[in-house]
Structure formats: C-alpha cells, structure tokens
Amino acid sequence: MEQHVYLLSDATGETVERVVRAALSQFKDVDIRLHRLSGLRSHEDILTAVTQATVQPGIIIYTLVDPELAQLLRNEVEAHGLDAVDLISPLLYKLSDIFRMPPQKVPGLLYQINSEYHKRVEAVDYTVKQDDGQELRSLHKADVVLVGVSRTSKTPLSMYLAHRGYKVANVPLVKGIDPPPELFEIHQHRVVGLTIDPKRLVEIRTARLRNLHQSPRGSYADYEHVEEELGWCMRIYRRHPEWLVIDVTNKSVEESAAEILKRLNTYFNC
C-alpha cells in the first residue's frame, strides 16, 4: 500500500526533504510517495497545504520558523485527524535557550542567495568543465591545478574544493606523453602533484575495471606497470620543486584539501 508523506516548508523544502530521505532510507520495503510543498508563508498557504494532504492522507513533516504559522498548522492537523512532525521548532527553542537569544525567524536563511553562493556555483561550473584535462585554454583561471596518473583522486578532490568555492582544474599525467605546455604557463605554486602507493593504486584500478566488467589483467592494473608510471610521475614532480606533492594513500579527501588550502593561503591569501 502506498504511503504518502507531505513535506511542508516556508523556504525551498530542501532541508526537510534531505532529513526525511535520510530517515526513509531505513525503510526499504515501504512504497512511499513524497509530496514537497514549499514557500508556505501565509495562513492561506498553510490551509491549502493541509487540504491537499487530506485528499490522500499521510504524515506531514514540516519546517516552519514562524511560530504563528507552525501553530496554525498544528491546529489544522489536529482538526483533520492527521499526523505531523515538527522538525525545526524544538531545535530552535533549545538553541534559543542555550544561546539566550531569540531566533531570527526568517525563512530560507540557509539557502539565501549571496556572493559566497555565487562563488561556489561558479567554481563548480568551472571545475566540471576542466575535469580530466579539458578546456586547457582556461587553465590560467584555476585557483588550483591537480596533476597525477589515473585514479589518484583528482576528480573527487577537485569537486570537494569546488564546493568550497575554489576553481580547480585537473590534468592527467600519462607515461610517455609530455604534460600540456599550458601547465607550465601558469603560476607554478598553484600546481599540486598527487601520488599514491603502487599496491593501493593497483587495488583501485582493479576494482574500477571489474565495475566496468573489464578484465584487470592488462597493463593498467599491472603492478610493475603502475610502479613505472608512478616513478615517471615523481621524476616530473622533482623537476618542479614549486609544486606541492601530496601522497593520497592514507588520506581522506578532506585531509588532502586541507594541505592544498594551506598552500593557497600561504602564497595567495585565498
């Protein structure tokens, strides 16, 4: 039987949906239909939303920072015999008590459009276009350029930094092929070389090939070949002492990113 869950919000509804989806992931065999009703900022909006929820009754889960609207919703829910869960009011009241100050009660502050938001969007857009050595003509616009052989976490690290607001390009290094000349035309302290333990890289590449239903017996996941690749790569790094070199073997993306941001702060005050 299909279960209906109504997500009510005075802003975009992203917060309530993320929390609810996280909770619903624990219920695999339930047929659930989500109804997201956002931008509810008046009495009429609340009444309309509750009326909609009575057509196909289900639980209402809501985030309303205006206490008057939240109380109206509670009254309407009770009058119609529905179930509801308030995700945010108990937390707001508790924080208000701890901080000894009232909340602002302004819907959507978390997702308010501002300069930092635009910076992150621009950074992500740039980084996606620069993935895997694309758009080399725009390499000079990057805050960071990651280089390394295949499967050294260039893309995950790029996207993590992009979501922090940094424009990141990543350029693959392939044994026997000279790195692109554009790489040496930018500020060399922006270049970060990634390396990894060869045994770990073989494991990663083997898993990758199996996920693609390909044989792991070729040179791509061969230990000796991988060791030669990494050795060739390290020789390039040594010729460019301005580059920051990070061994990602036992590091999380966050740890590697912290090293890179420390470098940026040192040289560029980013």
Coordinates of C-alpha atoms in Angstrom, one line a residue:
M1 CA 0.0 0.0 0.0
E2 CA 1.4 3.4 -1.0
Q3 CA 2.2 5.7 1.9
H4 CA 2.0 9.5 1.5
V5 CA 4.5 11.8 3.2
Y6 CA 3.9 15.6 2.9
L7 CA 7.0 17.8 3.3
L8 CA 6.0 21.4 4.2
S9 CA 8.4 24.3 4.3
D10 CA 8.4 28.0 4.3
A11 CA 11.6 28.0 2.2
T12 CA 12.8 25.7 -0.6
G13 CA 12.0 22.5 1.2
E14 CA 15.5 21.1 0.6
T15 CA 16.3 20.8 4.3
V16 CA 13.1 18.8 5.2
E17 CA 13.5 16.6 2.2
R18 CA 17.1 15.7 2.9
V19 CA 16.3 14.8 6.5
V20 CA 13.2 12.8 5.6
R21 CA 15.0 10.9 2.8
A22 CA 17.8 10.0 5.2
A23 CA 15.2 8.6 7.6
L24 CA 13.3 6.8 4.9
S25 CA 16.4 5.0 3.7
Q26 CA 16.0 2.8 6.8
F27 CA 12.6 1.5 5.4
K28 CA 13.4 -0.4 2.2
D29 CA 10.2 -2.3 1.6
V30 CA 7.7 0.6 2.0
D31 CA 6.1 2.2 -1.0
I32 CA 6.4 5.9 -0.2
R33 CA 5.3 8.9 -2.2
L34 CA 6.8 12.3 -1.2
H35 CA 4.8 15.5 -1.7
R36 CA 7.0 18.6 -1.4
L37 CA 5.1 21.8 -0.7
S38 CA 7.4 24.8 -0.3
G39 CA 7.3 28.5 0.1
L40 CA 4.4 28.4 2.6
R41 CA 4.4 31.9 4.2
S42 CA 0.8 32.8 4.8
H43 CA -2.3 31.4 6.5
E44 CA -3.8 30.7 3.1
D45 CA -0.7 28.7 2.1
I46 CA -1.0 26.5 5.2
L47 CA -4.7 25.9 4.8
T48 CA -4.2 24.9 1.1
A49 CA -1.4 22.5 2.0
V50 CA -3.4 20.8 4.7
T51 CA -6.4 20.5 2.4
Q52 CA -4.1 18.8 -0.2
A53 CA -2.9 16.4 2.5
T54 CA -6.4 15.3 3.3
V55 CA -7.1 14.1 -0.3
Q56 CA -4.6 11.3 0.1
P57 CA -4.0 11.2 3.9
G58 CA -0.5 10.7 5.1
I59 CA 2.0 12.1 7.6
I60 CA 3.0 15.8 7.4
I61 CA 6.6 16.7 8.2
Y62 CA 7.4 20.4 8.3
T63 CA 10.0 23.1 8.9
L64 CA 8.3 26.4 9.6
V65 CA 10.3 29.0 11.5
D66 CA 7.3 31.4 12.0
P67 CA 5.7 30.2 15.3
E68 CA 2.3 31.5 14.3
L69 CA 2.2 29.5 11.1
A70 CA 3.6 26.5 12.9
Q71 CA 0.8 26.7 15.5
L72 CA -1.8 27.2 12.7
L73 CA -0.6 24.0 11.1
R74 CA -0.7 22.1 14.3
N75 CA -4.3 23.2 14.8
E76 CA -5.3 22.2 11.3
V77 CA -3.6 18.9 11.5
E78 CA -5.4 18.1 14.8
A79 CA -8.7 19.2 13.4
H80 CA -8.3 16.9 10.4
G81 CA -7.0 13.9 12.4
L82 CA -3.7 13.8 10.6
D83 CA -0.2 13.0 12.0
A84 CA 2.6 15.6 11.8
V85 CA 6.2 16.0 12.9
D86 CA 7.8 19.4 13.5
L87 CA 11.5 19.1 12.5
I88 CA 12.7 22.5 13.5
S89 CA 10.8 24.2 16.3
P90 CA 12.1 22.1 19.2
L91 CA 15.6 22.7 18.0
L92 CA 15.1 26.4 17.6
Y93 CA 13.6 26.6 21.1
K94 CA 16.5 24.6 22.6
L95 CA 19.2 26.7 20.8
S96 CA 17.4 29.9 21.9
D97 CA 17.5 28.8 25.5
I98 CA 21.2 27.8 25.3
F99 CA 22.3 31.0 23.4
R100 CA 20.0 33.2 25.4
M101 CA 18.7 35.0 22.3
P102 CA 15.7 34.5 20.0
P103 CA 16.0 33.1 16.5
Q104 CA 15.6 35.4 13.6
K105 CA 12.5 33.6 12.3
V106 CA 13.5 34.4 8.7
P107 CA 12.6 31.6 6.3
G108 CA 15.3 30.3 3.9
L109 CA 18.3 31.8 5.6
L110 CA 20.3 28.6 5.0
Y111 CA 19.8 28.9 1.2
Q112 CA 19.8 32.7 0.9
I113 CA 21.5 33.8 -2.4
N114 CA 24.6 35.7 -1.6
S115 CA 28.1 36.3 -3.0
E116 CA 29.5 33.2 -1.5
Y117 CA 26.8 31.1 -3.1
H118 CA 27.5 32.6 -6.5
K119 CA 31.2 31.9 -5.9
R120 CA 30.6 28.3 -5.2
V121 CA 28.3 27.8 -8.2
E122 CA 30.9 29.5 -10.5
A123 CA 33.7 27.3 -9.0
V124 CA 31.7 24.1 -9.5
D125 CA 30.8 25.0 -13.1
Y126 CA 34.4 25.8 -13.9
T127 CA 35.7 22.6 -12.2
V128 CA 33.3 20.3 -14.1
K129 CA 34.4 21.8 -17.4
Q130 CA 38.0 21.4 -16.5
D131 CA 37.8 17.8 -15.4
D132 CA 40.4 15.3 -16.9
G133 CA 42.4 17.9 -18.8
Q134 CA 39.5 19.5 -20.7
E135 CA 39.4 23.2 -21.6
L136 CA 43.2 23.7 -21.2
R137 CA 42.9 27.2 -22.6
S138 CA 41.2 28.3 -19.4
L139 CA 43.8 26.7 -17.1
H140 CA 45.1 30.1 -16.1
K141 CA 41.8 30.8 -14.3
A142 CA 42.2 28.0 -11.9
D143 CA 43.0 28.5 -8.2
V144 CA 44.5 25.0 -8.1
V145 CA 45.6 22.6 -10.8
L146 CA 45.8 18.9 -9.7
V147 CA 48.0 16.6 -11.7
G148 CA 48.7 12.8 -11.4
V149 CA 48.2 9.5 -13.0
S150 CA 44.8 7.9 -13.4
R151 CA 42.8 7.0 -10.2
T152 CA 44.7 9.2 -7.8
S153 CA 41.6 11.0 -6.6
K154 CA 42.0 14.1 -8.8
T155 CA 38.2 14.4 -9.6
P156 CA 36.9 13.8 -6.0
L157 CA 39.4 16.3 -4.6
S158 CA 38.6 18.8 -7.4
M159 CA 34.9 18.7 -6.6
Y160 CA 35.4 18.9 -2.9
L161 CA 37.4 22.1 -3.3
A162 CA 35.0 23.4 -5.9
H163 CA 32.2 23.2 -3.3
R164 CA 34.4 25.2 -1.0
G165 CA 34.4 27.9 -3.7
Y166 CA 37.8 27.2 -5.4
K167 CA 38.2 26.8 -9.2
V168 CA 40.0 23.6 -9.8
A169 CA 41.4 22.0 -12.9
N170 CA 42.8 18.5 -13.0
V171 CA 45.3 17.3 -15.7
P172 CA 46.1 13.6 -16.1
L173 CA 49.7 12.6 -16.5
V174 CA 50.2 9.7 -18.9
K175 CA 53.5 7.9 -19.1
G176 CA 55.3 8.6 -22.4
I177 CA 53.2 11.8 -23.2
D178 CA 54.6 15.2 -22.3
P179 CA 52.3 17.2 -20.0
P180 CA 50.5 20.0 -21.8
P181 CA 52.5 23.2 -22.2
E182 CA 49.7 25.2 -20.6
L183 CA 50.6 23.6 -17.3
F184 CA 53.9 25.4 -17.3
E185 CA 52.5 28.8 -18.2
I186 CA 50.5 29.3 -15.0
H187 CA 51.8 30.2 -11.5
Q188 CA 53.7 27.0 -10.5
H189 CA 52.7 27.3 -6.9
R190 CA 49.1 26.6 -7.9
V191 CA 50.1 23.1 -9.2
V192 CA 49.6 20.1 -6.9
G193 CA 51.0 16.7 -7.8
L194 CA 49.2 13.7 -6.5
T195 CA 50.9 10.3 -5.8
I196 CA 49.8 7.1 -4.2
D197 CA 51.3 3.7 -3.0
P198 CA 51.5 1.5 -6.1
K199 CA 49.9 -1.5 -4.4
R200 CA 46.9 0.6 -3.4
L201 CA 46.6 2.0 -6.9
V202 CA 46.6 -1.5 -8.3
E203 CA 43.7 -2.3 -6.0
I204 CA 41.7 0.8 -7.0
R205 CA 42.3 0.2 -10.7
T206 CA 41.4 -3.5 -10.5
A207 CA 38.1 -2.6 -8.7
R208 CA 37.4 0.0 -11.3
L209 CA 37.9 -2.4 -14.2
R210 CA 35.7 -5.0 -12.6
N211 CA 32.9 -2.5 -12.0
L212 CA 33.1 -1.8 -15.8
H213 CA 33.0 -5.6 -16.5
Q214 CA 36.5 -5.4 -18.0
S215 CA 39.5 -7.7 -17.4
P216 CA 42.0 -6.5 -14.9
R217 CA 44.8 -8.4 -16.5
G218 CA 46.1 -5.6 -18.7
S219 CA 48.9 -3.1 -18.0
Y220 CA 46.5 -0.6 -16.5
A221 CA 46.3 -2.6 -13.2
D222 CA 49.7 -4.4 -13.5
Y223 CA 51.9 -3.8 -10.5
E224 CA 55.2 -3.3 -12.4
H225 CA 53.5 -1.0 -14.9
V226 CA 51.8 1.0 -12.2
E227 CA 55.2 1.3 -10.3
E228 CA 56.8 2.6 -13.5
E229 CA 54.0 5.1 -14.0
L230 CA 54.4 6.5 -10.5
G231 CA 58.2 6.6 -10.8
W232 CA 57.9 8.6 -14.1
C233 CA 55.4 10.9 -12.4
M234 CA 57.7 11.5 -9.4
R235 CA 60.5 12.4 -11.7
I236 CA 58.3 15.2 -13.2
Y237 CA 57.4 16.4 -9.7
R238 CA 61.1 16.6 -8.7
R239 CA 61.8 18.8 -11.8
H240 CA 59.3 21.3 -10.5
P241 CA 60.0 21.9 -6.8
E242 CA 57.4 24.7 -6.7
W243 CA 54.7 22.1 -7.0
L244 CA 53.1 20.8 -3.8
V245 CA 53.2 17.0 -3.8
I246 CA 50.6 15.0 -1.8
D247 CA 50.6 11.3 -1.1
V248 CA 46.9 10.4 -1.0
T249 CA 47.4 6.8 0.0
N250 CA 46.2 7.1 3.6
K251 CA 44.5 10.5 3.4
S252 CA 40.8 11.4 3.1
V253 CA 39.7 14.0 0.6
E254 CA 39.3 16.4 3.5
E255 CA 42.9 15.9 4.7
S256 CA 44.3 16.4 1.2
A257 CA 42.2 19.5 0.7
A258 CA 43.4 21.0 4.0
E259 CA 47.0 20.7 2.7
I260 CA 46.1 22.4 -0.5
L261 CA 44.2 25.2 1.2
K262 CA 47.2 25.8 3.5
R263 CA 49.4 26.3 0.4
L264 CA 46.9 28.7 -1.2
N265 CA 46.7 30.8 2.0
T266 CA 50.5 30.9 2.2
Y267 CA 51.1 32.1 -1.4
F268 CA 47.9 33.8 -2.5
N269 CA 45.8 34.7 0.6
C270 CA 42.8 32.9 -0.8

